[in-house]
Coordinates of C-alpha atoms (C1' of nucleotides) in Angstrom, one line a residue:
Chain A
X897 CA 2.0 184.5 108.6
X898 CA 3.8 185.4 111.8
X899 CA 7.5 184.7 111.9
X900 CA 8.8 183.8 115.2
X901 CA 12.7 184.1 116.3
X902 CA 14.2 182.4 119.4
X903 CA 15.9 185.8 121.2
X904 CA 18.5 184.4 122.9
X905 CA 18.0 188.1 125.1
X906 CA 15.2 186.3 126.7
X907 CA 15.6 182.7 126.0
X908 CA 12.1 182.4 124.0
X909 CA 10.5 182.1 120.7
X910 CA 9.3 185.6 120.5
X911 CA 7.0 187.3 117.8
X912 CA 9.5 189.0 114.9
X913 CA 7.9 193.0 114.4
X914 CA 10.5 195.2 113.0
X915 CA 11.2 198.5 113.7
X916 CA 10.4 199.4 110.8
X917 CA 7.2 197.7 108.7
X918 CA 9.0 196.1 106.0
X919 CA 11.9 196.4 106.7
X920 CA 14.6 194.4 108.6
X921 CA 18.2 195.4 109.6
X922 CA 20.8 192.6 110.5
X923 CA 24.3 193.1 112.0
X924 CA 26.4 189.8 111.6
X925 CA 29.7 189.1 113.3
X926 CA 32.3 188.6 110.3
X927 CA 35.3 186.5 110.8
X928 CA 38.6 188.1 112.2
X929 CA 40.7 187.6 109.3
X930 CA 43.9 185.8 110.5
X931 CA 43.8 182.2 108.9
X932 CA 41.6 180.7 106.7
X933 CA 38.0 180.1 107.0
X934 CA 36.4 176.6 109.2
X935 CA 33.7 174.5 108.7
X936 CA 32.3 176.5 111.7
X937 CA 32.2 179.9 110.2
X938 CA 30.2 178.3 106.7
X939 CA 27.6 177.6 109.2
X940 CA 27.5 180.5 111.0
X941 CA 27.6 182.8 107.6
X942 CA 25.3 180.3 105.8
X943 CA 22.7 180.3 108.3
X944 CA 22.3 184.1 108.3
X945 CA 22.7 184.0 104.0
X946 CA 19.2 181.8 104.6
X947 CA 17.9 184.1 106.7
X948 CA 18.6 187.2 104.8
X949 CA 17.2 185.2 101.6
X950 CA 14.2 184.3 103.6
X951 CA 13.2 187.8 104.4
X952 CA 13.5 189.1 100.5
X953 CA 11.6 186.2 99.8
X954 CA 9.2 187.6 102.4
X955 CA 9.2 191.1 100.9
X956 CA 11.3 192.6 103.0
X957 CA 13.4 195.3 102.3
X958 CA 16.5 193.9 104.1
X959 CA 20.1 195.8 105.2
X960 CA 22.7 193.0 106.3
X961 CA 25.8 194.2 107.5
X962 CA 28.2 191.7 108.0
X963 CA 31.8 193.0 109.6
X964 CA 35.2 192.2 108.7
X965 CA 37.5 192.5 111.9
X966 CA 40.6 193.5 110.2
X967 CA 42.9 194.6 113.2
X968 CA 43.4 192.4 116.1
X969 CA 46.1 190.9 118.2
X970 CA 45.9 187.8 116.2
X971 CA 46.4 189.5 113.0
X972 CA 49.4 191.2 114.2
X973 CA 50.7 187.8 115.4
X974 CA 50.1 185.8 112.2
X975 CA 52.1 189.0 110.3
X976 CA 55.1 188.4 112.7
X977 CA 54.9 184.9 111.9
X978 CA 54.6 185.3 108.5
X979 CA 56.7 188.5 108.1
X980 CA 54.2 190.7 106.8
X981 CA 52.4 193.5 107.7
X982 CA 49.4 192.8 109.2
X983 CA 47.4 194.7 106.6
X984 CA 48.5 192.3 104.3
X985 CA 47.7 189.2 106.4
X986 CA 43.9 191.0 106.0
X987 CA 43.5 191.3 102.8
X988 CA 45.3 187.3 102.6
X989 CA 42.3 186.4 104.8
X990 CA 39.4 188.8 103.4
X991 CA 40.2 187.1 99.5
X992 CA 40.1 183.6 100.8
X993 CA 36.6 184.6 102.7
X994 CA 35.5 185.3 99.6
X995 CA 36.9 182.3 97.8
X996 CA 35.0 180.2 100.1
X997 CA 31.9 181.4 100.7
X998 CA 31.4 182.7 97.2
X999 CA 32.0 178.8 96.6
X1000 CA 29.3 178.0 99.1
X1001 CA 27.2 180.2 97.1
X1002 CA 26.6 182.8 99.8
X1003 CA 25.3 186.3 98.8
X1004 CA 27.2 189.3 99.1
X1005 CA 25.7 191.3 102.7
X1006 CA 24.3 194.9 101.9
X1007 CA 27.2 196.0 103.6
X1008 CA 30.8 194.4 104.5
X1009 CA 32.6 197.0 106.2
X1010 CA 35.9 196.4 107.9
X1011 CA 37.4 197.8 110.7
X1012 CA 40.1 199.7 110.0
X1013 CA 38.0 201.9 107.6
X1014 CA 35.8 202.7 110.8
X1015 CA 39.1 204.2 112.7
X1016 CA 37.2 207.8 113.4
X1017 CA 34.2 206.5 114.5
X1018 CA 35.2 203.7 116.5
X1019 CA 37.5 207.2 118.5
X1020 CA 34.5 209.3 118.5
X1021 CA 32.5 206.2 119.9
X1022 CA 35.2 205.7 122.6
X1023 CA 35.3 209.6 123.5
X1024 CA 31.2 209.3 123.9
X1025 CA 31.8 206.7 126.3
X1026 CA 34.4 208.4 128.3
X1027 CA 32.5 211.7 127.9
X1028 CA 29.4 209.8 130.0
X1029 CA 31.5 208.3 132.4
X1030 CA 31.6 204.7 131.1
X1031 CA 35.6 204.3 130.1
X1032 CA 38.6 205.4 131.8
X1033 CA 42.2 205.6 130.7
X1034 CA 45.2 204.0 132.0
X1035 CA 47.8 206.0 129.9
X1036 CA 47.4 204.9 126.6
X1037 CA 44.6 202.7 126.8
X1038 CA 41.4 202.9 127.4
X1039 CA 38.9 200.5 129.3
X1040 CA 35.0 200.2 129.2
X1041 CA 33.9 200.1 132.9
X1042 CA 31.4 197.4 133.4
X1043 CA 30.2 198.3 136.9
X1044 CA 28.9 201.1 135.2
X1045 CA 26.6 199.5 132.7
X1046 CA 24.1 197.9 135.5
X1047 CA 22.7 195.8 132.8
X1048 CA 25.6 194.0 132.4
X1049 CA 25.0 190.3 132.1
X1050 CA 21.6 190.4 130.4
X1051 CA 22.6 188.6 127.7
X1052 CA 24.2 185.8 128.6
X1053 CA 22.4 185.3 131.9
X1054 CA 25.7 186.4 134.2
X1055 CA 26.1 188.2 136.7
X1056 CA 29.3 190.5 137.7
X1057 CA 29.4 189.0 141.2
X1058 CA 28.7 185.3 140.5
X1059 CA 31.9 185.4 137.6
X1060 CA 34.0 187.2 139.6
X1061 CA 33.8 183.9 142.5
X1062 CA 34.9 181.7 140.0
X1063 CA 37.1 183.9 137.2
X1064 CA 39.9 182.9 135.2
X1065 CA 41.1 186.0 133.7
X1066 CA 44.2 188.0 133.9
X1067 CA 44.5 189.9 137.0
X1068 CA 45.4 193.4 135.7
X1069 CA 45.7 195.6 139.1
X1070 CA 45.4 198.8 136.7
X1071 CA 41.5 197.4 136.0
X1072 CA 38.9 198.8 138.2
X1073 CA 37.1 195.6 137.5
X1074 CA 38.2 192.4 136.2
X1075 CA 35.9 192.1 133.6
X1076 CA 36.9 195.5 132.1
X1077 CA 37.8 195.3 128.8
X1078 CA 39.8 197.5 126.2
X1079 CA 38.4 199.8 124.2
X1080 CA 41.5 201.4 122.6
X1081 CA 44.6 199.9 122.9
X1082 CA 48.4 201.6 123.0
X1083 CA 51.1 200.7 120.3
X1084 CA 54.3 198.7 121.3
X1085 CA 56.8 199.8 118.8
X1086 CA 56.3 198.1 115.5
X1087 CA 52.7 197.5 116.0
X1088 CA 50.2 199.0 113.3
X1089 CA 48.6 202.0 114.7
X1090 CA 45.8 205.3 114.5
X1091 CA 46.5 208.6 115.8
X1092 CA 43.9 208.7 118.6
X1093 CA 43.3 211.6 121.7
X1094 CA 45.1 208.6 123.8
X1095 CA 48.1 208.4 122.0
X1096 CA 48.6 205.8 118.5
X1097 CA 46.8 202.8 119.2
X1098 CA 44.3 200.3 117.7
X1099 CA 40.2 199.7 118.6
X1100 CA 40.1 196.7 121.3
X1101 CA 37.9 193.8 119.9
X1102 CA 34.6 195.1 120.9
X1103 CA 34.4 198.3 119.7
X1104 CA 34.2 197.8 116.0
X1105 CA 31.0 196.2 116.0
X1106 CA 29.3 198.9 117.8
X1107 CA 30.6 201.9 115.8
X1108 CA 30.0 200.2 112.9
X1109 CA 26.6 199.3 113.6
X1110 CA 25.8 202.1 114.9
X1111 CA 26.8 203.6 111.3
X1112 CA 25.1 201.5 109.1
X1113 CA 22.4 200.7 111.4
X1114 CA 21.6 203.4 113.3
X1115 CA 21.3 203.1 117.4
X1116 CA 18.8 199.9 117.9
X1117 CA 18.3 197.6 114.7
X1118 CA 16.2 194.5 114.2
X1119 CA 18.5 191.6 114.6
X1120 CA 21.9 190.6 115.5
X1121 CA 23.9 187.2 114.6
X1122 CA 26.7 185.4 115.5
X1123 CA 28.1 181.7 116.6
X1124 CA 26.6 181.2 120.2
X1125 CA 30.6 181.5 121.5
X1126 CA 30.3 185.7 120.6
X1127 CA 27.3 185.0 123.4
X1128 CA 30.2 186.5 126.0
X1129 CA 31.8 188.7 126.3
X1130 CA 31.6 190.0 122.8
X1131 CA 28.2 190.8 122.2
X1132 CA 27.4 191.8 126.4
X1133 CA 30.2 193.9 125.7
X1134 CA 28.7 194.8 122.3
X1135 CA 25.7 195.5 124.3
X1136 CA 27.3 197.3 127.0
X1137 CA 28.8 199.9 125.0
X1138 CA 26.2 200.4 122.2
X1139 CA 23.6 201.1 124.8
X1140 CA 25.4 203.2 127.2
X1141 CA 26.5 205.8 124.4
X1142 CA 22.6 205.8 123.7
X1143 CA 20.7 204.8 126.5
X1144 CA 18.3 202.7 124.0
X1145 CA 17.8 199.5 122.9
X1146 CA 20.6 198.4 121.1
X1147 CA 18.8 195.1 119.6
X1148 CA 15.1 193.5 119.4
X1149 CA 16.5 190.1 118.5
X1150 CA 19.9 188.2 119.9
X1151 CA 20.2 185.4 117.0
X1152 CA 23.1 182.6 117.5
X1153 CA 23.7 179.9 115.7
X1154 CA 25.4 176.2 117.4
X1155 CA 28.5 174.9 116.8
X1156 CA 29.9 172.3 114.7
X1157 CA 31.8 169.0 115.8
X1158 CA 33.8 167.2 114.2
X1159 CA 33.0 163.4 115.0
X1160 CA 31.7 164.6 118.0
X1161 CA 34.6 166.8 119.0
X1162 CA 34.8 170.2 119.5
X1163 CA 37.4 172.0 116.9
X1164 CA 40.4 173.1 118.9
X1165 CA 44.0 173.9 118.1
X1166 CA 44.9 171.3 121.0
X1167 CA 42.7 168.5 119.0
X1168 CA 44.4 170.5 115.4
X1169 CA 40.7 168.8 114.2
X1170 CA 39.9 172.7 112.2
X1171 CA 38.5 171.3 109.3
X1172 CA 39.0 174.1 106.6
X1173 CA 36.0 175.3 103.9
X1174 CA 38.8 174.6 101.4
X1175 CA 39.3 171.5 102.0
X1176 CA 35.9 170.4 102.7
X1177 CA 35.2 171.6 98.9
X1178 CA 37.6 169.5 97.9
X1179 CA 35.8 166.3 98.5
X1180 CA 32.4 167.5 98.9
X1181 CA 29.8 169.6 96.5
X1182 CA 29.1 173.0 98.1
X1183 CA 25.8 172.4 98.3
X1184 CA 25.7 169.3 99.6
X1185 CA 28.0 171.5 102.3
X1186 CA 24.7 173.5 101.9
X1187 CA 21.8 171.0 102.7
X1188 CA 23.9 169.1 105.3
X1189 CA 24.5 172.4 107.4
X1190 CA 20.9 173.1 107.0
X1191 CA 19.3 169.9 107.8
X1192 CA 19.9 170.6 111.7
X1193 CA 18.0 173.6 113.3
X1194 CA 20.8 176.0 113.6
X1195 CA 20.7 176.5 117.0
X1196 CA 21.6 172.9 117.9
X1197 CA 25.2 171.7 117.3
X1198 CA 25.7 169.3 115.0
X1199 CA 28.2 166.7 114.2
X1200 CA 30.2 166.3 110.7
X1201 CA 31.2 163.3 110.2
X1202 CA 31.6 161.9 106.7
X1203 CA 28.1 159.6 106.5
X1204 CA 26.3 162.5 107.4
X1205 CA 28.3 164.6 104.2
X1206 CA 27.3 161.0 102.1
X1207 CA 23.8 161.5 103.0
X1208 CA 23.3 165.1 102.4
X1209 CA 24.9 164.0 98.9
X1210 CA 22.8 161.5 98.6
X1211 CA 19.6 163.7 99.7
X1212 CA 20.8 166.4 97.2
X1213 CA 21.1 164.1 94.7
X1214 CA 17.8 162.9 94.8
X1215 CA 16.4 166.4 94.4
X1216 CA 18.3 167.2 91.1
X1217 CA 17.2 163.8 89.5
X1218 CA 14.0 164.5 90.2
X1219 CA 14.4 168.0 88.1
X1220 CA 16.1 166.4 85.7
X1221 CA 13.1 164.2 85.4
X1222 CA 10.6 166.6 85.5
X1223 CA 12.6 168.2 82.7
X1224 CA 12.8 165.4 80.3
X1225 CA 9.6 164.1 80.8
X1226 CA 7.5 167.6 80.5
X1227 CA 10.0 170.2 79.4
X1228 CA 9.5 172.4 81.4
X1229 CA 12.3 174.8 82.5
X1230 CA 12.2 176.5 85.9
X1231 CA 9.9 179.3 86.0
X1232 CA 9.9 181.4 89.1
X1233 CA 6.8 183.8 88.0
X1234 CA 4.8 180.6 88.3
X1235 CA 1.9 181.5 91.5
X1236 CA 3.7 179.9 94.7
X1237 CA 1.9 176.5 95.8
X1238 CA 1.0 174.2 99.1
X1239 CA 4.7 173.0 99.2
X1240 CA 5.8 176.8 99.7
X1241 CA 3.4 177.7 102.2
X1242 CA 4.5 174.8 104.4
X1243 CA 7.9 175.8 103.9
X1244 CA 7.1 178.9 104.9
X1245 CA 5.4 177.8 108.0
X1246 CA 8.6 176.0 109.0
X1247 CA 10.8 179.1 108.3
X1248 CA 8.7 180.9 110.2
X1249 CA 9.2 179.0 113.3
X1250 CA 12.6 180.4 114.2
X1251 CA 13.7 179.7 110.7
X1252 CA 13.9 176.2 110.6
X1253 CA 14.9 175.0 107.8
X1254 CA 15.3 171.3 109.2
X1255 CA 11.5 170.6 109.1
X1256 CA 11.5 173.0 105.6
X1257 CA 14.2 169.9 103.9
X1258 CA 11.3 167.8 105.2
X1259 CA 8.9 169.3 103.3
X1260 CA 11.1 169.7 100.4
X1261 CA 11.4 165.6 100.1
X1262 CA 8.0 165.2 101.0
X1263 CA 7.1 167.0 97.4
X1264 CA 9.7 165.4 96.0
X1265 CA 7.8 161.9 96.7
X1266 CA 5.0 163.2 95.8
X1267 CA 6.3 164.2 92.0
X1268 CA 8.1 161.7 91.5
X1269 CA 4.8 159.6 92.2
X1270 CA 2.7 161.8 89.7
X1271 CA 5.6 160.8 86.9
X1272 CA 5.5 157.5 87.6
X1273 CA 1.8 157.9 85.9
X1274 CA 1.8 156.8 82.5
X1275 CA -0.3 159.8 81.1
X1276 CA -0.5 162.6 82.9
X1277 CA -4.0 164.8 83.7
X1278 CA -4.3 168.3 82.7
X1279 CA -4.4 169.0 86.3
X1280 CA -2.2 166.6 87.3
X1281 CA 0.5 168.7 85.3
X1282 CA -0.4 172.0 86.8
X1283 CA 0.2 170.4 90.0
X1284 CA 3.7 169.6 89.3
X1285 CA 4.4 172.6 87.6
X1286 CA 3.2 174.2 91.0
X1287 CA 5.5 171.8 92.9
X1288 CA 8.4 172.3 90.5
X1289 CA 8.3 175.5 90.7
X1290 CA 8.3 176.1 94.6
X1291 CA 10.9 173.4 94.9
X1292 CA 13.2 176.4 93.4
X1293 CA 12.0 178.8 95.2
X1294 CA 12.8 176.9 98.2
X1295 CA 15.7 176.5 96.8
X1296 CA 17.0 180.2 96.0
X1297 CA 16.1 180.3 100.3
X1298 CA 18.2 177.6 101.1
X1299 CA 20.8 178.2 98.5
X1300 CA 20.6 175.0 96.6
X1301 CA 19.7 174.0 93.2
X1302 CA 21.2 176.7 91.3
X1303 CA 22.5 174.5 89.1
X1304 CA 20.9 173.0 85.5
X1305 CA 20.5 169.3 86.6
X1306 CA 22.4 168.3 83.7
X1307 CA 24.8 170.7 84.2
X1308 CA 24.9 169.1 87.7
X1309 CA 25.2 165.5 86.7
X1310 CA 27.6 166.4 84.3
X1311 CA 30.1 167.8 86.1
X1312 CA 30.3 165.9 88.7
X1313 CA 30.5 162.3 86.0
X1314 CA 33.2 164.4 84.7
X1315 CA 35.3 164.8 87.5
X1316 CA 35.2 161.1 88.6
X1317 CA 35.5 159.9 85.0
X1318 CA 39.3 162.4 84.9
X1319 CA 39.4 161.0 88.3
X1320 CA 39.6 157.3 87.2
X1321 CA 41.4 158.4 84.0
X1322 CA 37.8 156.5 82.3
X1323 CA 37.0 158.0 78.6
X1324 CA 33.3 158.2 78.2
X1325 CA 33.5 157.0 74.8
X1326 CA 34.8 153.5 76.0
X1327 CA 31.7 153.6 78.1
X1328 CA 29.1 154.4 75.4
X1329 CA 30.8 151.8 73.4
X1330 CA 30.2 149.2 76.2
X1331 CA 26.6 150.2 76.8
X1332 CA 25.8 150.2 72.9
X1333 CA 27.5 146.6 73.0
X1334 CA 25.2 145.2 75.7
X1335 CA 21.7 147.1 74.2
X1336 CA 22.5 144.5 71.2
X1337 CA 22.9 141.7 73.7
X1338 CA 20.0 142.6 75.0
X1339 CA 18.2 142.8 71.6
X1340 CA 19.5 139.5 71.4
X1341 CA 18.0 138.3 74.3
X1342 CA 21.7 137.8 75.5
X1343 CA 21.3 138.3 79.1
X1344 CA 24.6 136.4 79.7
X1345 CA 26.4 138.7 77.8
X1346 CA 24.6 142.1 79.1
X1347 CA 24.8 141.3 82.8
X1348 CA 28.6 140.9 82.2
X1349 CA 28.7 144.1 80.4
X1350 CA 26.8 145.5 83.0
X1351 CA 29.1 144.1 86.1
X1352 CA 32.3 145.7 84.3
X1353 CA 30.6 148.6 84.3
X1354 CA 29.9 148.1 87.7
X1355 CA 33.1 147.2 88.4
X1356 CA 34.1 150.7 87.1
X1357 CA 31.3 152.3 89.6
X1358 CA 29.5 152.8 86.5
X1359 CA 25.2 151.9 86.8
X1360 CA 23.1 151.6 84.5
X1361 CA 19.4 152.7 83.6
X1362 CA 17.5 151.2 81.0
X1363 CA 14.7 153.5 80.4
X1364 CA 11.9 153.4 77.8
X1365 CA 13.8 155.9 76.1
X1366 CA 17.0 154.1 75.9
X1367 CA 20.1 153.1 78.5
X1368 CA 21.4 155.9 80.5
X1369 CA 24.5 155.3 82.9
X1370 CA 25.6 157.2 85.6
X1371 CA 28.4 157.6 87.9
X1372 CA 28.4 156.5 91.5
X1373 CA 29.9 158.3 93.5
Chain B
rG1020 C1' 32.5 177.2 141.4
rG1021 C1' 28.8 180.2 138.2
rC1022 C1' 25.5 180.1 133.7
rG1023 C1' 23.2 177.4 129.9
rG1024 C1' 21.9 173.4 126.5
rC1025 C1' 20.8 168.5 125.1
rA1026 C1' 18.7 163.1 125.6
rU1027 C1' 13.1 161.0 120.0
rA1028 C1' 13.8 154.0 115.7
rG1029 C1' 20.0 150.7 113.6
rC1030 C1' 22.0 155.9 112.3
rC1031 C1' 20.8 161.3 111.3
rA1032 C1' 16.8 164.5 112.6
rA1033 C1' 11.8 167.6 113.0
rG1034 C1' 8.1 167.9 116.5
rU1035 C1' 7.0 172.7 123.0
rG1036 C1' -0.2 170.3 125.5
rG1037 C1' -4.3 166.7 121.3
rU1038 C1' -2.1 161.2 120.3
rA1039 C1' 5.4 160.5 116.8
rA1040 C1' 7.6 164.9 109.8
rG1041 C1' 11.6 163.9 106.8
rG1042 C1' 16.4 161.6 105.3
rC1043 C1' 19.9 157.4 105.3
rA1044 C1' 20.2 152.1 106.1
rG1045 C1' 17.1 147.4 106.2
rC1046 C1' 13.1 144.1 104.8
rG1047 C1' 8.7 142.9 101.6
rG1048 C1' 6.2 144.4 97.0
rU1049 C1' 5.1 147.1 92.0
rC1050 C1' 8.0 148.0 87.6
rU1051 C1' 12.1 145.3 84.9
rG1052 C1' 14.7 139.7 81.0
rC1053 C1' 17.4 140.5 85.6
rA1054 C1' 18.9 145.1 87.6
rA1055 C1' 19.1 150.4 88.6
rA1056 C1' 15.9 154.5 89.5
rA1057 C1' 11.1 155.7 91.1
rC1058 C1' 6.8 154.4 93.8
rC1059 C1' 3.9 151.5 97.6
rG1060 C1' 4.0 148.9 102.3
rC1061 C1' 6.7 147.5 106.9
rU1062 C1' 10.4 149.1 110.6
rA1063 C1' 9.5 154.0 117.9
rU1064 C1' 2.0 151.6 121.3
rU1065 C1' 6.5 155.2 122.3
rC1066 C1' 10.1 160.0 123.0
rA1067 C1' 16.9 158.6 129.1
rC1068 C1' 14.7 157.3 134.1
rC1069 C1' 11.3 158.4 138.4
rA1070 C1' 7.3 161.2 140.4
rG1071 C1' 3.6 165.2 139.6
rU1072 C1' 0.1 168.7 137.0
rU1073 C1' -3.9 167.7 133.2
rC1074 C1' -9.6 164.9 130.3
rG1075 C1' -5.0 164.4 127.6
rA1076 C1' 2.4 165.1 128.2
rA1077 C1' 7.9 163.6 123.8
rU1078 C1' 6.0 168.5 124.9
rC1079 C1' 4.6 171.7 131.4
rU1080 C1' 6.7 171.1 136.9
rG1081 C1' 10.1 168.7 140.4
rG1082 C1' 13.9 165.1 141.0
rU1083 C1' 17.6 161.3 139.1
rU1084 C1' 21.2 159.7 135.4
rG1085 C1' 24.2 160.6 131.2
rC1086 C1' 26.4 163.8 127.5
rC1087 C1' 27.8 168.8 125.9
rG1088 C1' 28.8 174.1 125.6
rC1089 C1' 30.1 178.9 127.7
rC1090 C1' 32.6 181.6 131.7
rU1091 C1' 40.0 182.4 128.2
rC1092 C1' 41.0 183.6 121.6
rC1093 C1' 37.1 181.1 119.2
rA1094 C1' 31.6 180.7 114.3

RNA sequence: GGCGGCAUAGCCAAGUGGUAAGGCAGCGGUCUGCAAAACCGCUAUUCACCAGUUCGAAUCUGGUUGCCGCCUCCA
């Protein structure tokens, strides 16, 4: 199976061939840490969690660093607001990262490094650079000099001459060009700072990525992520400096994801439309968070909007009643050693077609159809049971890629009956009570009296199921 | 001004040369006392529009229209 990724350094599907036969290195752009995380960074950090999944599922032996940008302008803002230091306001951000995406059931990266653990390497990378006649100082600072670089543009399709007609950045006369950018930057009193040749300062924006990189990575590496925004200047400038220290390669693959809207709208402070992970949670599963994301290719953008968050529940819960049902009716409990079916190899197809996990959600209901029309058989074939232990069993294996269905159905269901039942301040006994009530109506042949039962159930957003087995209600949600 | 993307059913969304996945909603049916769930069938002769290339185009080329993003901190 080939695995193709769309390199955005190139602006094609190109074939994926590591550096290095089984293995793949990945550098992702981590948040700055200065307010809490957006709906926009789950997808970016969800999208790369899938494909860092999908290579070990692969076999790959994978390395994904993902950064934490832990000095900044913004931090140092948000700790004057706050009246904190701006370590603090960090660490503040870094814990509620975790809070969220460990919520959002997103793995740990190989590596998580933050900047202002990288001080000495980010100076040494900065001395390289004004060692080979890249940077130059103004005083305390120091500035990258992109005329130098002649590359500079490749990425994002730019050229030097064609931004500078219609610019809108800060004339700084000191600049040699406008589109220099800082690589070290002085102290103002006050301001959290490293001893550097240049004086006490902090790393510009750029730099961090590149020394630590570089570190972890070594000078070219497979692939490198980030929300198509980082496109320019950060990862040109990324580029810029990484490959001018070592005149190589300094990625094979560009990967970014799209944005998200919110009801079509671009998040912006103007709109004050940031829709927080936090608060998303608070109304919707996290993996219905999960599927939704997922459901789009991740380059496109794609629009939340509440219906679509109904329907991803709706889709999700689909997929766990159909485990729960394959459970009950066969007992069988997942089983990853299982040999990996049709349903996984057509996942894998999809996944290997710049990871699109889209078409791979329509593979996953497509099996789920096809299960649920096996069980609908009254006895079930020898074969016939193989097959669906085959189906089950790559339904969770498609899972552990997509981060979904971690969860026992029951445990599942359970939880979230639970919560709308302490929700609606309903006790679950009153309900059995009512549904033993109407099973001897309808022993009775009473249907008067058990479709009234049933509509004050209904009432209650309470439905019911009578099975062979017996009646089983469930919340709707 | 420069660079780039998108336009597929009522809605969401795959599909990059071989005759339109999947989900939601809707309708009809099987099952059921009736329902619910599940399943089956139906719902785009057609992919914004106009030309062109080709035996063949949603897919390639040119043009038109409409949306959107980046170029400034941004996932």
């Amino acid at each position: 199976m080939a695995l193709r990724v769309f390199n955005t350094l190139g602006r094609k599907k190109e074939l994926f061939e590591p550096l290095e036969p089984g293995r793949v290195r990945i550098y992702v752009c981590g948040p700055t840490v200065y307010d809490a995380c957006h709906i926009g960074h789950a997808r970016s950090v969800v999208v790369f969690d899938v494909i860092a999944r999908y290579f070990k599922a692969k076999g790959f032996d994978v390395t994904y660093v993902r950064n934490f940008t832990d000095i900044d302008d913004k931090i140092i803002n948000k700790a004057n607001e706050l009246g904190i230091d701006s370590k603090a306001v960090a660490e503040k951000y870094i814990k509620e990262f975790y809070e969220d995406m460990d919520a959002l059931n997103v793995e740990r990266a190989t590596i998580e490094p933050k900047a202002t653990e990288h001080i000495n390497q980010i100076i040494q990378f900065v001395e390289k650079l004004i060692q080979k006649g890249f940077a130059y100082r103004i005083n305390g600072d120091v500035y990258y000099s992109v005329e130098k670089f002649k590359e500079y543009g490749k990425l994002s399709g730019r050229r030097l001459e064609d931004m500078e007609a219609g610019a809108r950045v800060d004339i700084d006369e000191r600049k040699q060009n406008p589109f220099d950018f800082v690589l070290w930057k002085s102290a103002k009193p006050g301001e959290p700072a490293w001893e550097s040749p240049w004086g006490m300062g902090r790393p510009g924006w750029h730099i961090e990525c590149s020394a630590m990189s570089n570190e972890y990575l070594g000078e070219t590496f497979d692939i490198h992520g980030g929300g198509r925004d980082l496109c320019f200047p950060h990862h040109e400038n990324e580029i810029a400096q990484s490959e001018s220290v070592s005149g190589k390669l300094f990625v094979k693959y560009w990967v970014h994801n799209g944005f998200v809207n919110i009801n079509q709208e671009k998040m912006s402070k103007s709109l004050g439309n940031f829709l927080m992970i936090k608060d998303v949670l608070k109304t919707y599963h996290p993996e219905v968070v999960r599927l939704f994301l997922l459901s789009n290719h991740y380059r496109s953008p794609i629009d939340f909007t509440d219906k679509a968050l109904d329907e991803a529940k709706i889709g999700l819960d689909k997929i766990y009643a159909l485990l729960e049902r394959i459970e009950k009716k066969m007992g069988l409990k997942p089983d990853q050693n299982t040999e990996s079916g049709d349903c996984w190899q057509r996942f894998c197809e999809a996944m290997d077609d710049d990871f699109n996990s889209a078409r791979g959600i329509g593979i996953l209901f497509d099996t789920v159809r096809s299960i649920n029309r096996f069980l609908d058989q009254n006895k079930l074939s020898g074969e016939t049971k193989k097959n669906i232990q085959s189906n089950h069993s790559d339904i969770l294996r498609i899972g552990n890629v997509l981060g979904l269905l971690m969860e026992q159905p029951k445990v599942y269901f359970e939880k979230k009956q639970t919560q709308v039942l302490e929700q609606k301040s309903i006790n679950p006994d009153v309900i059995d009570k009512m549904v033993k009530e109407r099973d001897e109506a309808r022993k009775a042949k009473n249907w008067e009296k058990a479709d009234q039962i049933r509509n004050q159930l209904a009432d209650m957003n309470i439905v019911l199921k009578d099975r062979g087995e017996g009646t089983v209600w469930k919340i709707n949600d």
